[in-house]
mmCIF file of C-alpha atoms in Angstrom:
data_model
loop_
_atom_site.group_PDB
_atom_site.id
_atom_site.type_symbol
_atom_site.label_atom_id
_atom_site.label_comp_id
_atom_site.label_asym_id
_atom_site.label_seq_id
_atom_site.Cartn_x
_atom_site.Cartn_y
_atom_site.Cartn_z
ATOM 1 C CA MET G 1 0.000 0.000 0.000
ATOM 2 C CA LYS G 2 1.323 3.400 -0.915
ATOM 3 C CA LYS G 3 1.881 5.899 1.891
ATOM 4 C CA PHE G 4 1.532 9.556 0.980
ATOM 5 C CA LEU G 5 2.759 12.727 2.629
ATOM 6 C CA ILE G 6 1.600 16.143 1.516
ATOM 7 C CA LEU G 7 4.664 18.006 0.320
ATOM 8 C CA ALA G 8 3.765 20.329 -2.518
ATOM 9 C CA ILE G 9 1.081 21.851 -4.692
ATOM 10 C CA ILE G 10 3.385 24.252 -6.498
ATOM 11 C CA ALA G 11 6.953 23.448 -7.568
ATOM 12 C CA LEU G 12 9.551 24.563 -5.060
ATOM 13 C CA SER G 13 11.341 26.466 -7.779
ATOM 14 C CA MET G 14 8.477 28.967 -7.765
ATOM 15 C CA LEU G 15 8.989 29.929 -4.151
ATOM 16 C CA VAL G 16 11.010 32.935 -3.031
ATOM 17 C CA SER G 17 11.377 31.507 0.479
ATOM 18 C CA ALA G 18 12.553 28.017 -0.406
ATOM 19 C CA ASN G 19 16.221 28.466 0.528
ATOM 20 C CA ALA G 20 16.673 26.876 3.969
ATOM 21 C CA LEU G 21 20.128 28.470 4.412
ATOM 22 C CA TYR G 22 18.740 31.991 4.334
ATOM 23 C CA LEU G 23 18.187 33.520 7.788
ATOM 24 C CA PRO G 24 16.664 37.016 7.807
ATOM 25 C CA GLN G 25 17.737 39.742 10.219
ATOM 26 C CA CYS G 26 14.779 40.716 12.391
ATOM 27 C CA ASN G 27 14.060 43.257 15.104
ATOM 28 C CA MET G 28 13.488 40.482 17.613
ATOM 29 C CA SER G 29 13.742 36.686 17.669
ATOM 30 C CA ILE G 30 11.908 34.136 19.820
ATOM 31 C CA ASN G 31 12.748 30.514 20.568
ATOM 32 C CA GLU G 32 9.867 29.869 22.966
ATOM 33 C CA SER G 33 6.163 30.727 23.117
ATOM 34 C CA TYR G 34 5.468 34.466 23.191
ATOM 35 C CA SER G 35 2.388 36.715 23.455
ATOM 36 C CA LEU G 36 2.073 40.321 22.320
ATOM 37 C CA SER G 37 0.897 42.802 24.948
ATOM 38 C CA GLU G 38 0.487 45.835 22.657
ATOM 39 C CA ASP G 39 0.560 46.942 19.027
ATOM 40 C CA MET G 40 4.085 46.877 17.583
ATOM 41 C CA ILE G 41 5.518 49.017 14.760
ATOM 42 C CA PHE G 42 8.838 48.161 13.088
ATOM 43 C CA SER G 43 10.993 49.802 10.433
ATOM 44 C CA MET G 44 12.761 46.487 9.642
ATOM 45 C CA ASN G 45 11.812 42.807 9.650
ATOM 46 C CA GLY G 46 9.639 42.131 12.693
ATOM 47 C CA ILE G 47 9.785 38.811 14.573
ATOM 48 C CA LEU G 48 11.926 35.757 13.808
ATOM 49 C CA VAL G 49 10.700 32.352 15.016
ATOM 50 C CA ASN G 50 13.655 29.980 14.893
ATOM 51 C CA SER G 51 12.792 27.061 17.213
ATOM 52 C CA SER G 52 10.360 24.159 17.408
ATOM 53 C CA ASN G 53 7.299 24.002 19.672
ATOM 54 C CA VAL G 54 6.598 27.757 19.633
ATOM 55 C CA VAL G 55 3.215 29.476 19.888
ATOM 56 C CA LEU G 56 3.162 33.147 18.868
ATOM 57 C CA ASP G 57 -0.109 34.609 20.152
ATOM 58 C CA GLY G 58 -0.869 38.135 18.950
ATOM 59 C CA GLN G 59 -3.804 38.441 21.374
ATOM 60 C CA ASN G 60 -5.535 40.494 18.648
ATOM 61 C CA TYR G 61 -2.828 43.198 18.583
ATOM 62 C CA GLN G 62 -1.301 44.576 15.376
ATOM 63 C CA LEU G 63 2.167 44.035 13.958
ATOM 64 C CA MET G 64 2.737 46.938 11.577
ATOM 65 C CA CYS G 65 5.521 48.285 9.387
ATOM 66 C CA ASN G 66 6.531 51.844 8.450
ATOM 67 C CA ASN G 67 8.821 50.438 5.752
ATOM 68 C CA SER G 68 6.822 48.192 3.450
ATOM 69 C CA SER G 69 9.894 46.426 2.036
ATOM 70 C CA CYS G 70 10.166 44.257 5.192
ATOM 71 C CA THR G 71 8.625 41.038 6.531
ATOM 72 C CA GLY G 72 6.357 40.880 9.566
ATOM 73 C CA ILE G 73 7.061 37.346 10.831
ATOM 74 C CA CYS G 74 9.907 35.170 9.590
ATOM 75 C CA VAL G 75 9.878 31.450 10.435
ATOM 76 C CA TYR G 76 13.227 29.746 9.732
ATOM 77 C CA GLY G 77 15.323 27.103 11.441
ATOM 78 C CA THR G 78 18.882 28.173 12.247
ATOM 79 C CA GLU G 79 20.038 24.544 12.254
ATOM 80 C CA GLY G 80 17.948 22.108 10.261
ATOM 81 C CA MET G 81 14.210 21.472 10.459
ATOM 82 C CA ILE G 82 11.967 23.154 13.023
ATOM 83 C CA GLU G 83 8.396 22.026 13.681
ATOM 84 C CA ASN G 84 5.192 22.342 15.713
ATOM 85 C CA ILE G 85 4.699 26.107 15.401
ATOM 86 C CA THR G 86 1.472 28.099 15.755
ATOM 87 C CA ILE G 87 0.861 31.755 14.846
ATOM 88 C CA LYS G 88 -2.553 33.059 15.902
ATOM 89 C CA ASN G 89 -4.718 36.050 16.821
ATOM 90 C CA LEU G 90 -2.554 38.645 15.092
ATOM 91 C CA LYS G 91 -3.116 41.433 12.561
ATOM 92 C CA LEU G 92 -0.283 42.010 10.097
ATOM 93 C CA LYS G 93 -0.377 45.274 8.163
ATOM 94 C CA ASN G 94 1.749 47.100 5.582
ATOM 95 C CA TRP G 95 4.490 44.497 5.061
ATOM 96 C CA SER G 96 6.131 43.225 1.911
ATOM 97 C CA ASN G 97 5.523 39.719 3.307
ATOM 98 C CA GLY G 98 3.088 39.389 6.168
ATOM 99 C CA ILE G 99 4.458 35.952 7.089
ATOM 100 C CA GLU G 100 7.455 34.313 5.410
ATOM 101 C CA ILE G 101 8.214 30.643 6.105
ATOM 102 C CA GLY G 102 11.280 28.677 5.025
ATOM 103 C CA SER G 103 11.287 25.212 3.522
ATOM 104 C CA ASN G 104 12.927 23.854 6.692
ATOM 105 C CA VAL G 105 9.668 24.336 8.615
ATOM 106 C CA LYS G 106 7.294 21.460 9.277
ATOM 107 C CA ASN G 107 3.861 21.267 10.917
ATOM 108 C CA ILE G 108 2.938 24.948 11.213
ATOM 109 C CA THR G 109 -0.523 26.367 11.869
ATOM 110 C CA ILE G 110 -1.611 29.943 11.100
ATOM 111 C CA ILE G 111 -5.095 30.692 12.424
ATOM 112 C CA ASN G 112 -7.300 33.667 13.320
ATOM 113 C CA CYS G 113 -4.951 36.233 11.807
ATOM 114 C CA GLU G 114 -5.867 39.274 9.729
ATOM 115 C CA PHE G 115 -3.822 40.492 6.763
ATOM 116 C CA GLU G 116 -4.190 44.009 5.346
ATOM 117 C CA ASP G 117 -2.168 46.200 2.943
ATOM 118 C CA ASN G 118 0.643 43.657 2.535
ATOM 119 C CA GLU G 119 2.187 42.880 -0.842
ATOM 120 C CA TYR G 120 2.125 39.151 0.012
ATOM 121 C CA PHE G 121 0.071 38.053 2.994
ATOM 122 C CA LEU G 122 1.921 34.701 2.962
ATOM 123 C CA ASN G 123 5.154 33.504 1.349
ATOM 124 C CA SER G 124 5.665 29.926 2.491
ATOM 125 C CA GLY G 125 7.809 26.941 1.629
ATOM 126 C CA ALA G 126 6.613 24.943 4.659
ATOM 127 C CA ILE G 127 5.512 21.335 4.579
ATOM 128 C CA GLU G 128 2.554 20.105 6.637
ATOM 129 C CA GLN G 129 1.098 23.598 6.850
ATOM 130 C CA TYR G 130 -2.407 24.525 8.019
ATOM 131 C CA PHE G 131 -3.630 28.048 7.184
ATOM 132 C CA TYR G 132 -7.283 28.711 8.026
ATOM 133 C CA LEU G 133 -9.899 30.966 9.633
ATOM 134 C CA ASN G 134 -7.831 33.996 8.638
ATOM 135 C CA LYS G 135 -9.266 37.259 7.280
ATOM 136 C CA ILE G 136 -7.549 38.495 4.140
ATOM 137 C CA HIS G 137 -8.219 41.941 2.707
ATOM 138 C CA GLU G 138 -8.111 42.789 -0.979
ATOM 139 C CA ASN G 139 -5.087 43.530 -3.184
ATOM 140 C CA GLN G 140 -2.680 41.057 -1.581
ATOM 141 C CA GLU G 141 -0.917 38.144 -3.202
ATOM 142 C CA VAL G 142 0.332 34.791 -1.920
ATOM 143 C CA MET G 143 2.917 32.131 -2.618
ATOM 144 C CA SER G 144 2.605 28.905 -0.686
ATOM 145 C CA ASN G 145 3.960 25.396 -0.865
ATOM 146 C CA SER G 146 0.759 23.949 0.628
ATOM 147 C CA PRO G 147 -2.995 24.503 0.269
ATOM 148 C CA LEU G 148 -4.558 27.246 2.379
ATOM 149 C CA ALA G 149 -6.807 24.919 4.354
ATOM 150 C CA SER G 150 -7.493 23.454 7.767
ATOM 151 C CA PRO G 151 -7.202 19.944 9.117
ATOM 152 C CA LYS G 152 -10.511 18.157 9.222
ATOM 153 C CA LEU G 153 -12.653 19.907 11.818
ATOM 154 C CA VAL G 154 -15.792 19.375 13.829
ATOM 155 C CA TYR G 155 -17.318 22.845 14.142
ATOM 156 C CA ASN G 156 -20.523 24.779 14.649
ATOM 157 C CA TYR G 157 -21.749 27.072 11.889
ATOM 158 C CA GLY G 158 -25.158 28.716 11.716
ATOM 159 C CA GLY G 159 -26.433 26.647 14.637
ATOM 160 C CA SER G 160 -25.530 23.285 13.060
ATOM 161 C CA GLU G 161 -22.568 20.985 13.602
ATOM 162 C CA TYR G 162 -20.417 19.891 10.648
ATOM 163 C CA THR G 163 -17.348 17.775 10.021
ATOM 164 C CA TYR G 164 -15.503 19.385 7.121
ATOM 165 C CA ARG G 165 -12.562 21.561 6.060
ATOM 166 C CA LEU G 166 -12.397 25.319 6.421
ATOM 167 C CA GLY G 167 -10.309 27.830 4.529
ATOM 168 C CA ASN G 168 -10.134 31.605 4.896
ATOM 169 C CA TYR G 169 -12.332 34.668 4.486
ATOM 170 C CA TYR G 170 -11.478 36.978 1.565
ATOM 171 C CA VAL G 171 -12.903 40.492 1.841
ATOM 172 C CA GLY G 172 -14.860 41.327 -1.298
ATOM 173 C CA TYR G 173 -14.984 37.751 -2.613
ATOM 174 C CA THR G 174 -18.367 36.193 -3.368
ATOM 175 C CA GLY G 175 -18.556 32.707 -4.814
ATOM 176 C CA THR G 176 -21.302 31.560 -7.165
ATOM 177 C CA GLU G 177 -22.173 28.309 -5.361
ATOM 178 C CA THR G 178 -22.253 27.602 -1.645
ATOM 179 C CA LYS G 179 -22.258 24.558 0.599
ATOM 180 C CA ASP G 180 -24.224 24.136 3.818
ATOM 181 C CA GLU G 181 -20.901 23.704 5.632
ATOM 182 C CA GLY G 182 -20.255 27.443 5.270
ATOM 183 C CA VAL G 183 -17.794 27.437 2.359
ATOM 184 C CA TYR G 184 -17.943 28.259 -1.320
ATOM 185 C CA ASN G 185 -18.019 25.336 -3.703
ATOM 186 C CA PHE G 186 -14.918 26.133 -5.741
ATOM 187 C CA VAL G 187 -11.261 26.893 -5.176
ATOM 188 C CA TYR G 188 -10.525 30.567 -4.534
ATOM 189 C CA ASN G 189 -8.561 32.452 -7.173
ATOM 190 C CA ARG G 190 -8.512 36.027 -8.479
ATOM 191 C CA GLU G 191 -8.139 36.967 -12.117
ATOM 192 C CA GLU G 192 -6.352 40.207 -11.337
ATOM 193 C CA SER G 193 -3.894 38.733 -8.829
ATOM 194 C CA PHE G 194 -0.850 36.525 -9.310
ATOM 195 C CA ILE G 195 -1.761 33.833 -6.803
ATOM 196 C CA ARG G 196 0.437 30.767 -6.426
ATOM 197 C CA ALA G 197 -1.653 28.965 -3.860
ATOM 198 C CA PHE G 198 -5.166 27.609 -3.674
ATOM 199 C CA ASP G 199 -7.795 27.945 -0.978
ATOM 200 C CA ILE G 200 -9.958 24.887 -1.435
ATOM 201 C CA TYR G 201 -12.593 25.894 1.140
ATOM 202 C CA PRO G 202 -13.016 29.719 1.090
ATOM 203 C CA LEU G 203 -15.355 30.934 3.835
ATOM 204 C CA ILE G 204 -18.759 32.438 3.166
ATOM 205 C CA LYS G 205 -18.753 34.420 6.414
ATOM 206 C CA THR G 206 -16.074 35.984 8.604
ATOM 207 C CA PRO G 207 -14.070 33.583 10.802
ATOM 208 C CA GLU G 208 -15.893 34.359 14.071
ATOM 209 C CA ASN G 209 -18.959 32.592 12.612
ATOM 210 C CA TYR G 210 -17.196 29.212 12.809
ATOM 211 C CA LYS G 211 -16.712 27.690 16.272
ATOM 212 C CA ILE G 212 -14.243 24.793 16.314
ATOM 213 C CA LEU G 213 -15.304 21.901 18.532
ATOM 214 C CA LYS G 214 -12.633 19.343 17.628
ATOM 215 C CA ILE G 215 -9.606 19.031 15.336
ATOM 216 C CA LEU G 216 -9.133 15.704 13.537
ATOM 217 C CA TYR G 217 -5.479 15.457 12.579
ATOM 218 C CA PRO G 218 -4.349 12.666 10.222
ATOM 219 C CA GLU G 219 -3.969 9.299 11.893
ATOM 220 C CA SER G 220 -0.467 7.844 12.095
ATOM 221 C CA ASP G 221 0.342 4.338 10.944
ATOM 222 C CA SER G 222 2.435 3.180 13.884
ATOM 223 C CA GLU G 223 3.024 -0.264 12.434
ATOM 224 C CA ASN G 224 4.979 1.033 9.474
ATOM 225 C CA GLY G 225 6.161 4.326 10.985
ATOM 226 C CA VAL G 226 4.932 6.528 8.138
ATOM 227 C CA VAL G 227 2.628 9.477 7.728
ATOM 228 C CA VAL G 228 -0.853 8.704 6.407
ATOM 229 C CA ALA G 229 -1.902 11.306 3.857
ATOM 230 C CA ASP G 230 -4.235 14.091 4.868
ATOM 231 C CA ILE G 231 -5.922 13.727 1.488
ATOM 232 C CA PHE G 232 -8.768 16.130 2.259
ATOM 233 C CA ALA G 233 -6.405 19.097 2.021
ATOM 234 C CA LEU G 234 -5.113 18.168 -1.408
ATOM 235 C CA ALA G 235 -6.146 19.958 -4.581
ATOM 236 C CA ASN G 236 -5.176 16.911 -6.598
ATOM 237 C CA TYR G 237 -5.090 13.140 -6.298
ATOM 238 C CA PRO G 238 -2.386 11.912 -3.861
ATOM 239 C CA GLU G 239 -0.310 10.063 -6.461
ATOM 240 C CA ASN G 240 0.660 13.441 -7.940
ATOM 241 C CA TYR G 241 2.491 14.381 -4.751
ATOM 242 C CA VAL G 242 5.910 13.363 -3.538
ATOM 243 C CA ILE G 243 5.977 10.020 -1.723
ATOM 244 C CA LYS G 244 8.122 10.025 1.366
ATOM 245 C CA GLU G 245 8.356 7.526 4.208
ATOM 246 C CA THR G 246 9.410 9.343 7.367
ATOM 247 C CA PRO G 247 8.841 9.086 11.118
ATOM 248 C CA VAL G 248 5.490 10.417 12.246
ATOM 249 C CA THR G 249 5.401 13.942 13.667
ATOM 250 C CA THR G 250 3.146 14.145 16.712
ATOM 251 C CA PRO G 251 1.186 17.424 16.911
ATOM 252 C CA SER G 252 2.159 19.627 19.835
ATOM 253 C CA PRO G 253 -0.256 20.098 22.742
ATOM 254 C CA SER G 254 -1.065 23.583 21.458
ATOM 255 C CA HIS G 255 -3.036 21.998 18.616
ATOM 256 C CA SER G 256 -5.569 20.472 21.023
ATOM 257 C CA SER G 257 -5.505 17.359 18.872
ATOM 258 C CA SER G 258 -8.227 14.827 19.419
ATOM 259 C CA GLY G 259 -5.918 11.984 18.422
ATOM 260 C CA GLY G 260 -8.792 10.991 16.136
ATOM 261 C CA ARG G 261 -8.840 9.377 12.779
ATOM 262 C CA SER G 262 -8.679 11.247 9.502
ATOM 263 C CA TYR G 263 -11.932 9.868 8.070
ATOM 264 C CA ASP G 264 -15.579 10.455 8.974
ATOM 265 C CA SER G 265 -17.260 8.370 11.669
ATOM 266 C CA ASP G 266 -20.047 7.180 9.328
ATOM 267 C CA ILE G 267 -17.702 5.137 7.108
ATOM 268 C CA SER G 268 -18.413 1.386 7.024
ATOM 269 C CA ASP G 269 -16.354 -0.762 9.398
ATOM 270 C CA GLU G 270 -16.234 -3.390 6.639
ATOM 271 C CA ILE G 271 -13.744 -1.225 4.744
ATOM 272 C CA GLY G 272 -10.385 -2.325 6.080
ATOM 273 C CA SER G 273 -7.973 -0.060 4.209
ATOM 274 C CA LYS G 274 -7.313 3.423 5.601
ATOM 275 C CA VAL G 275 -6.662 4.648 2.062
ATOM 276 C CA ILE G 276 -10.124 3.522 0.924
ATOM 277 C CA LYS G 277 -11.753 4.863 4.105
ATOM 278 C CA ASN G 278 -10.082 8.232 3.604
ATOM 279 C CA PHE G 279 -11.228 8.406 -0.004
ATOM 280 C CA VAL G 280 -14.839 7.459 0.743
ATOM 281 C CA SER G 281 -14.811 10.005 3.576
ATOM 282 C CA SER G 282 -13.735 12.705 1.122
ATOM 283 C CA ALA G 283 -16.319 11.713 -1.493
ATOM 284 C CA ALA G 284 -20.009 12.123 -2.187
ATOM 285 C CA VAL G 285 -21.508 8.621 -2.451
ATOM 286 C CA ILE G 286 -24.177 8.893 -5.160
ATOM 287 C CA TYR G 287 -27.037 6.435 -5.800
ATOM 288 C CA GLY G 288 -29.962 6.240 -8.228
ATOM 289 C CA ASN G 289 -32.744 3.835 -7.168
ATOM 290 C CA GLU G 290 -33.713 2.207 -3.859
ATOM 291 C CA ILE G 291 -31.615 -0.925 -4.436
ATOM 292 C CA ASP G 292 -28.510 1.109 -5.177
ATOM 293 C CA GLN G 293 -29.328 3.255 -2.153
ATOM 294 C CA GLN G 294 -29.000 0.173 0.046
ATOM 295 C CA TYR G 295 -25.640 -0.642 -1.531
ATOM 296 C CA ALA G 296 -24.440 2.959 -1.130
ATOM 297 C CA GLU G 297 -25.315 2.858 2.573
ATOM 298 C CA GLU G 298 -22.920 -0.073 2.923
ATOM 299 C CA LEU G 299 -20.085 2.391 2.249
ATOM 300 C CA ARG G 300 -21.225 5.268 4.483
ATOM 301 C CA GLU G 301 -24.372 6.551 6.168
ATOM 302 C CA ARG G 302 -24.491 9.943 4.478
ATOM 303 C CA ILE G 303 -25.229 9.458 0.802
ATOM 304 C CA GLN G 304 -26.457 11.594 -2.084
ATOM 305 C CA ASN G 305 -29.336 11.050 -4.516
ATOM 306 C CA ALA G 306 -28.180 11.460 -8.112
ATOM 307 C CA ASN G 307 -31.145 13.630 -9.143
ATOM 308 C CA GLY G 308 -29.819 17.059 -10.032
ATOM 309 C CA TYR G 309 -26.446 16.411 -8.422
ATOM 310 C CA LYS G 310 -23.498 18.386 -9.788
ATOM 311 C CA ILE G 311 -19.995 17.286 -8.966
ATOM 312 C CA SER G 312 -17.810 19.537 -6.824
ATOM 313 C CA GLY G 313 -15.245 17.026 -5.578
ATOM 314 C CA ASN G 314 -14.465 13.342 -5.180
ATOM 315 C CA ALA G 315 -17.399 11.016 -5.828
ATOM 316 C CA VAL G 316 -18.381 7.349 -5.684
ATOM 317 C CA ILE G 317 -21.083 6.358 -8.187
ATOM 318 C CA VAL G 318 -23.090 3.308 -7.095
ATOM 319 C CA GLY G 319 -25.238 1.742 -9.819
ATOM 320 C CA GLY G 320 -25.356 1.882 -13.606
ATOM 321 C CA PRO G 321 -26.666 4.476 -16.077
ATOM 322 C CA ASN G 322 -30.232 3.144 -16.274
ATOM 323 C CA ALA G 323 -30.960 3.932 -12.624
ATOM 324 C CA ASN G 324 -28.373 6.604 -11.828
ATOM 325 C CA GLY G 325 -28.525 9.841 -13.803
ATOM 326 C CA PHE G 326 -25.082 10.844 -12.574
ATOM 327 C CA ALA G 327 -23.722 7.505 -13.808
ATOM 328 C CA LYS G 328 -25.386 8.107 -17.184
ATOM 329 C CA GLU G 329 -23.597 11.454 -17.496
ATOM 330 C CA TYR G 330 -20.141 9.936 -16.917
ATOM 331 C CA ASN G 331 -20.635 6.359 -18.177
ATOM 332 C CA SER G 332 -19.039 6.904 -21.586
ATOM 333 C CA GLN G 333 -15.945 8.510 -20.075
ATOM 334 C CA PHE G 334 -14.910 5.310 -18.305
ATOM 335 C CA GLU G 335 -12.785 2.651 -19.956
ATOM 336 C CA MET G 336 -15.550 0.047 -19.581
ATOM 337 C CA PRO G 337 -19.011 1.682 -19.985
ATOM 338 C CA ILE G 338 -21.778 -0.263 -18.239
ATOM 339 C CA SER G 339 -24.978 -1.500 -19.932
ATOM 340 C CA ASN G 340 -27.566 -4.247 -19.472
ATOM 341 C CA ASP G 341 -25.430 -6.468 -21.684
ATOM 342 C CA TYR G 342 -21.956 -5.479 -20.483
ATOM 343 C CA PRO G 343 -20.138 -6.779 -18.474
ATOM 344 C CA GLY G 344 -22.924 -9.388 -18.391
ATOM 345 C CA GLU G 345 -25.159 -11.294 -16.009
ATOM 346 C CA ASN G 346 -24.143 -11.074 -12.323
ATOM 347 C CA LYS G 347 -21.029 -9.105 -13.290
ATOM 348 C CA GLY G 348 -19.910 -5.650 -12.232
ATOM 349 C CA VAL G 349 -16.894 -3.367 -12.630
ATOM 350 C CA ILE G 350 -14.891 -1.125 -10.316
ATOM 351 C CA GLN G 351 -13.165 1.682 -12.190
ATOM 352 C CA VAL G 352 -11.643 5.072 -11.483
ATOM 353 C CA LEU G 353 -11.729 8.321 -13.458
ATOM 354 C CA LYS G 354 -9.467 11.239 -12.545
ATOM 355 C CA VAL G 355 -10.857 14.564 -13.691
ATOM 356 C CA HIS G 356 -8.663 17.651 -13.974
ATOM 357 C CA GLY G 357 -9.908 20.939 -15.309
ATOM 358 C CA SER G 358 -9.444 24.651 -14.755
ATOM 359 C CA SER G 359 -10.653 28.040 -15.803
ATOM 360 C CA ILE G 360 -9.481 31.475 -14.837
ATOM 361 C CA ASN G 361 -11.646 31.547 -11.710
ATOM 362 C CA ILE G 362 -12.272 27.870 -10.952
ATOM 363 C CA ILE G 363 -9.817 25.068 -10.434
ATOM 364 C CA GLN G 364 -11.251 21.575 -10.134
ATOM 365 C CA SER G 365 -9.461 18.321 -9.618
ATOM 366 C CA TYR G 366 -11.229 15.231 -8.370
ATOM 367 C CA THR G 367 -11.556 11.473 -8.616
ATOM 368 C CA ILE G 368 -14.697 9.492 -9.489
ATOM 369 C CA VAL G 369 -15.007 5.823 -8.518
ATOM 370 C CA TYR G 370 -17.641 3.948 -10.536
ATOM 371 C CA ILE G 371 -19.136 0.802 -8.956
ATOM 372 C CA ALA G 372 -21.792 -0.725 -11.205
ATOM 373 C CA GLY G 373 -22.941 -3.888 -12.941
ATOM 374 C CA SER G 374 -25.294 -5.091 -15.652
ATOM 375 C CA ASP G 375 -27.775 -6.137 -12.963
ATOM 376 C CA ARG G 376 -28.335 -5.948 -9.211
ATOM 377 C CA LEU G 377 -26.006 -8.826 -8.345
ATOM 378 C CA GLY G 378 -23.286 -7.420 -10.576
ATOM 379 C CA THR G 379 -23.373 -4.103 -8.705
ATOM 380 C CA GLN G 380 -23.383 -5.957 -5.384
ATOM 381 C CA ALA G 381 -20.345 -8.007 -6.423
ATOM 382 C CA ALA G 382 -18.393 -4.887 -7.400
ATOM 383 C CA LEU G 383 -19.324 -3.056 -4.204
ATOM 384 C CA GLU G 384 -18.455 -5.954 -1.890
ATOM 385 C CA TYR G 385 -15.088 -6.388 -3.584
ATOM 386 C CA PHE G 386 -14.396 -2.647 -3.464
ATOM 387 C CA LYS G 387 -14.604 -2.789 0.347
ATOM 388 C CA THR G 388 -11.734 -5.300 0.375
ATOM 389 C CA LEU G 389 -9.297 -3.212 -1.701
ATOM 390 C CA ASP G 390 -6.135 -1.728 -0.198
ATOM 391 C CA GLU G 391 -6.155 1.277 -2.547
ATOM 392 C CA LEU G 392 -7.974 2.669 -5.560
ATOM 393 C CA PRO G 393 -7.257 0.531 -8.630
ATOM 394 C CA GLU G 394 -5.323 1.927 -11.569
ATOM 395 C CA GLU G 395 -7.143 -0.377 -14.009
ATOM 396 C CA PRO G 396 -10.796 -1.553 -14.085
ATOM 397 C CA ILE G 397 -11.583 -4.640 -12.025
ATOM 398 C CA MET G 398 -14.379 -6.927 -13.270
ATOM 399 C CA VAL G 399 -16.113 -8.942 -10.552
ATOM 400 C CA GLU G 400 -18.786 -11.654 -10.705
ATOM 401 C CA TRP G 401 -21.269 -12.594 -7.971
ATOM 402 C CA THR G 402 -21.183 -16.314 -7.136
ATOM 403 C CA GLU G 403 -22.644 -18.492 -4.384
ATOM 404 C CA ASN G 404 -19.346 -17.892 -2.541
ATOM 405 C CA GLY G 405 -19.536 -14.126 -2.911
ATOM 406 C CA PRO G 406 -17.639 -11.807 -5.279
ATOM 407 C CA VAL G 407 -14.929 -13.293 -7.489
ATOM 408 C CA VAL G 408 -12.601 -11.388 -9.805
ATOM 409 C CA VAL G 409 -13.076 -12.219 -13.493
ATOM 410 C CA GLU G 410 -9.681 -12.693 -15.108
#
């Protein structure tokens, strides 16, 4: 089974801050947790964070510059990698770079900050970065080595509780489609701005409207000593990212980690693979008729009727084109289109379609898993076998239902 670690969305060569040997000169440096007690104005680079396990709490004060060619907060390791850093509750104003982070920084969280009148609100080469619930004013750019998104959260929004991802609030931005979870449906981008990072879950309302109840960090695979991918934060399918097997980094106490798993609680216990559980958790499971609805519920409790559904992310289609309008729309795009005659009596197919597309304002990248057969037993065979997979298949798998259960057709 492949093990994935989020390392990059944009090539490192595009990043100004990628050089780990560079150490900026700042007005002050901190190597332990620190809280602001008043507004601070600097005429040179502001604060350097150069140690692991540091929390910089602005306590809602401002860090301002009277020389806009400088950087507000620099995060760099003086000797090798530094990790477990949090920057929160701070307003950064009138900097060239609001926050600049070197590529020798790992596991950093930036939350509840406000960025105004900076050239770049963030310039980051960090790995394992979470950037969310921040307020970002207009006319600022960004370069980042990671998506601008949260870990998976349990939170309250509008009086209801959700388990989802959250991004950031962009002043003046209004998306065309919304989700009940309090985010816009598409990745944030601006035509007039040179943005080299993507916010996958831009907020509909200002950050104070989202109350975090629990943080669900990715689960570690202690048996193999590797990091299990936080696939929900990706803007692409995991195989397009760098694979790296490294010791697991345990989040610092400041994260208030729940130690929970990285997939939703309604996922079927019959799915053994964490990779498959994570994917199903990230996907809309879409059914057509009542029989397919029963099959879909064997994957997860929360499922989606195909009628009028429009894709906005990963999806699992359960059932063929006759019963499932969503399946009918995509059937011909798969290597093995399903019909009453193909693949035949009691036979079904598991297949995967990776969709990548972009426009000037919308960037979409998602994976569709198609589980369907020529008849009811064919769909059942494909679905039961899907639950036994270790990872998503690269090629279609044909399965037949027999008296002994599903059997792969060679």
